[in-house]
């Protein structure tokens, strides 16, 4: 069997139809969209079409609310910094403890500059406390930034409701929807969301292209100033081929969104059940009732994630892990820590993220392979004895220095 | 994923001596579950000769932690306790054909497990004497507690000071912001404030270890030449060569020739030479291709 790719929350394969759409923009329609000659003729039209396609997928009211950027990270930074710049008297930001580093690292940096950051905690299932959120809203807050769906667990936050609440309190609302766009339906024009981030490479478009949705009328200050591109809201000559590619990818995502929420979800559920039923001391993390249809994050207790990934890789299966070792840091993923997953499990979490390219045969193959891998690694583990954990593992094995 | 050597992969996929040794009389348990690495080493030691007759490991950890544990048991089997205690973490890493800088702590954990097991055999208590933290300098594998400690102990004030004392920041320079943040934090704790424009202490006066009388300029250059000389056979084996052109303060200008010059490997080779020179000379040195010197001179002229 050929290799099985279950790491689609990290990045996705570019759809061949997307590639086909892009190619002419490298060699034929390569002109600068601002130029007035035949090499640039179709370019402006191509971009316009892409803007419509993005608009359609997220249900924005106007196509001029779509600003093309270079990636999800740029969209996140632009949103937050714009809100601070446009409202200099508001020095607080509300966000969550489980955001992507694109938000969290920026907030840490802003904290040093004197901003106050409120990081909402989550419960053991990765959920926010909405009453606590309500009590944080004040006229000192410049922006609320809450991700639509979590990249590690797939947990979906009630951003539409939270945006309403922020709006009531007169506060701007941004959502990092990098993992949600294309996987779950959305209709932005019916919400009070002011800004939203998209990244192309998570929905079968190329890497290095993103979108910031900016509600018409929302106060805004550009991050990059220069030329008049994107109506002066994001200067820099347009990445035309990728913009056109992203447009096509949005159109395809729209066509497949039902498939994603039925077939892909069915594969995910089968995978999750198949593994957890066979492997003792394993469990799925996050809010299992409100989750992206393509994601399952499974904790395998008493073993470490990178070791699991290396053995999966040897078996031709690609996934990722929330363990410390895979990132080179010393702490397991901040998302696992925020959910208070014990260390003996947090280091052994594996995220399987599917796409419309996966098949049931592939899923069955993975279900066959995983139990053996876990068993082999547990044989090496000081926390494991025979076919079960040692009695009272945290007591039985207490290495010096912790 | 990590760029592991074939040896690391081999020890990971086919670990040696996995599991606990029965009738073990020396047990070492080290590591940190919060860091995601922990190791129990069990040894069977002959009480007469103190020879390690059997060794087994149980590891909770990543690929390189398991490989380090496995190779450690192979290295120490048949050695006496005294001999085994001479095994350094570099020996463990070398036996694996190297580890990525982020993973060097796996080899440290192996050595510590060994020390802990020996202490256990002798009825002593083993205490870990170092704290581990986030890796700051990836070129020379220097972590945060190490830098903080040096900043405290030696009253360092600038990034250059830190580089002189710890090597951190002496390579690609990408970690200079992190080093500045550490300086800012420690200086604040000390009631001072960090001044990014401050001038570094002269390294010669401040260097922590000046065991011998300072070298004369001539002696210093000769010693640098000797170090380079010693590296040549290795370079020549790869079809390259190196020649000392000039030493100007902390900067060592060299000519890279043959297969090494101009290719991508040159930058890596230069970093390697620089590290070796710093280790041998005990001071901060920067190795630069002689071609850069000409450029600098023309700009100056
Ligand atoms: C939730 C989330 N936000 C932001 C990003 C960053 O997107 P990009 O890689 O396009 O900068 C990612 C992807 O890694 C993500 O998962």
mmCIF file with all atom_site columns, C-alpha atoms and ligand atoms in Angstrom, chain A residues 9-11 70-76 98-103 147-152 176-180 197-202 207-210 351, ligand 1:
data_model
loop_
_atom_site.group_PDB
_atom_site.id
_atom_site.type_symbol
_atom_site.label_atom_id
_atom_site.label_alt_id
_atom_site.label_comp_id
_atom_site.label_asym_id
_atom_site.label_entity_id
_atom_site.label_seq_id
_atom_site.pdbx_PDB_ins_code
_atom_site.Cartn_x
_atom_site.Cartn_y
_atom_site.Cartn_z
_atom_site.occupancy
_atom_site.B_iso_or_equiv
_atom_site.pdbx_formal_charge
_atom_site.auth_seq_id
_atom_site.auth_comp_id
_atom_site.auth_asym_id
_atom_site.auth_atom_id
_atom_site.pdbx_PDB_model_num
ATOM   1  C CA . UNK A 1 9   ? -4.075  20.006 9.729  1.00 0.00 ? 9   UNK A CA 1
ATOM   2  C CA . UNK A 1 10  ? -0.347  20.599 9.239  1.00 0.00 ? 10  UNK A CA 1
ATOM   3  C CA . UNK A 1 11  ? -0.716  21.158 5.537  1.00 0.00 ? 11  UNK A CA 1
ATOM   4  C CA . UNK A 1 70  ? 0.917   36.003 2.474  1.00 0.00 ? 70  UNK A CA 1
ATOM   5  C CA . UNK A 1 71  ? -0.277  33.461 5.071  1.00 0.00 ? 71  UNK A CA 1
ATOM   6  C CA . UNK A 1 72  ? -2.460  32.786 8.069  1.00 0.00 ? 72  UNK A CA 1
ATOM   7  C CA . UNK A 1 73  ? 0.171   34.203 10.390 1.00 0.00 ? 73  UNK A CA 1
ATOM   8  C CA . UNK A 1 74  ? 0.213   37.522 8.553  1.00 0.00 ? 74  UNK A CA 1
ATOM   9  C CA . UNK A 1 75  ? -3.577  37.714 8.702  1.00 0.00 ? 75  UNK A CA 1
ATOM   10 C CA . UNK A 1 76  ? -3.513  37.079 12.468 1.00 0.00 ? 76  UNK A CA 1
ATOM   11 C CA . UNK A 1 98  ? -5.073  27.252 23.244 1.00 0.00 ? 98  UNK A CA 1
ATOM   12 C CA . UNK A 1 99  ? -4.570  29.568 20.257 1.00 0.00 ? 99  UNK A CA 1
ATOM   13 C CA . UNK A 1 100 ? -1.969  28.872 17.582 1.00 0.00 ? 100 UNK A CA 1
ATOM   14 C CA . UNK A 1 101 ? 1.468   30.464 18.217 1.00 0.00 ? 101 UNK A CA 1
ATOM   15 C CA . UNK A 1 102 ? 0.576   32.947 15.456 1.00 0.00 ? 102 UNK A CA 1
ATOM   16 C CA . UNK A 1 103 ? -1.633  34.587 18.102 1.00 0.00 ? 103 UNK A CA 1
ATOM   17 C CA . UNK A 1 147 ? -9.880  30.584 17.082 1.00 0.00 ? 147 UNK A CA 1
ATOM   18 C CA . UNK A 1 148 ? -12.824 28.992 15.278 1.00 0.00 ? 148 UNK A CA 1
ATOM   19 C CA . UNK A 1 149 ? -11.380 25.484 15.497 1.00 0.00 ? 149 UNK A CA 1
ATOM   20 C CA . UNK A 1 150 ? -8.333  24.191 17.315 1.00 0.00 ? 150 UNK A CA 1
ATOM   21 C CA . UNK A 1 151 ? -5.538  22.810 15.145 1.00 0.00 ? 151 UNK A CA 1
ATOM   22 C CA . UNK A 1 152 ? -4.589  20.006 17.559 1.00 0.00 ? 152 UNK A CA 1
ATOM   23 C CA . UNK A 1 176 ? -8.355  32.551 13.464 1.00 0.00 ? 176 UNK A CA 1
ATOM   24 C CA . UNK A 1 177 ? -10.409 30.284 11.205 1.00 0.00 ? 177 UNK A CA 1
ATOM   25 C CA . UNK A 1 178 ? -7.395  28.731 9.496  1.00 0.00 ? 178 UNK A CA 1
ATOM   26 C CA . UNK A 1 179 ? -8.500  25.219 10.467 1.00 0.00 ? 179 UNK A CA 1
ATOM   27 C CA . UNK A 1 180 ? -12.230 25.787 10.071 1.00 0.00 ? 180 UNK A CA 1
ATOM   28 C CA . UNK A 1 197 ? -7.959  34.651 9.079  1.00 0.00 ? 197 UNK A CA 1
ATOM   29 C CA . UNK A 1 198 ? -7.609  32.014 6.351  1.00 0.00 ? 198 UNK A CA 1
ATOM   30 C CA . UNK A 1 199 ? -4.528  30.102 5.211  1.00 0.00 ? 199 UNK A CA 1
ATOM   31 C CA . UNK A 1 200 ? -4.491  28.584 1.733  1.00 0.00 ? 200 UNK A CA 1
ATOM   32 C CA . UNK A 1 201 ? -2.345  25.557 2.432  1.00 0.00 ? 201 UNK A CA 1
ATOM   33 C CA . UNK A 1 202 ? -4.863  24.084 4.860  1.00 0.00 ? 202 UNK A CA 1
ATOM   34 C CA . UNK A 1 207 ? 1.550   27.538 0.996  1.00 0.00 ? 207 UNK A CA 1
ATOM   35 C CA . UNK A 1 208 ? 2.265   31.235 1.325  1.00 0.00 ? 208 UNK A CA 1
ATOM   36 C CA . UNK A 1 209 ? -1.174  32.610 0.545  1.00 0.00 ? 209 UNK A CA 1
ATOM   37 C CA . UNK A 1 210 ? -3.751  33.758 3.055  1.00 0.00 ? 210 UNK A CA 1
ATOM   38 C CA . UNK A 1 351 ? -3.153  13.849 15.855 1.00 0.00 ? 351 UNK A CA 1
HETATM 39 C C1 . LIG C 2 .   ? -4.943  27.664 13.782 1.00 0.00 ? 1   LIG C C1 1
HETATM 40 C C2 . LIG C 2 .   ? -3.813  28.130 12.923 1.00 0.00 ? 1   LIG C C2 1
HETATM 41 N N1 . LIG C 2 .   ? -3.536  29.439 12.815 1.00 0.00 ? 1   LIG C N1 1
HETATM 42 C C3 . LIG C 2 .   ? -2.525  29.895 12.044 1.00 0.00 ? 1   LIG C C3 1
HETATM 43 C C4 . LIG C 2 .   ? -1.724  29.036 11.331 1.00 0.00 ? 1   LIG C C4 1
HETATM 44 C C5 . LIG C 2 .   ? -0.595  29.606 10.520 1.00 0.00 ? 1   LIG C C5 1
HETATM 45 O O1 . LIG C 2 .   ? -0.871  29.641 9.153  1.00 0.00 ? 1   LIG C O1 1
HETATM 46 P P1 . LIG C 2 .   ? 0.300   29.903 8.112  1.00 0.00 ? 1   LIG C P1 1
HETATM 47 O O2 . LIG C 2 .   ? 1.161   28.688 8.153  1.00 0.00 ? 1   LIG C O2 1
HETATM 48 O O3 . LIG C 2 .   ? -0.346  30.082 6.787  1.00 0.00 ? 1   LIG C O3 1
HETATM 49 O O4 . LIG C 2 .   ? 1.012   31.122 8.552  1.00 0.00 ? 1   LIG C O4 1
HETATM 50 C C6 . LIG C 2 .   ? -1.972  27.655 11.411 1.00 0.00 ? 1   LIG C C6 1
HETATM 51 C C7 . LIG C 2 .   ? -1.161  26.681 10.661 1.00 0.00 ? 1   LIG C C7 1
HETATM 52 O O5 . LIG C 2 .   ? -0.106  26.260 11.001 1.00 0.00 ? 1   LIG C O5 1
HETATM 53 C C8 . LIG C 2 .   ? -3.033  27.191 12.232 1.00 0.00 ? 1   LIG C C8 1
HETATM 54 O O6 . LIG C 2 .   ? -3.284  25.887 12.357 1.00 0.00 ? 1   LIG C O6 1
#
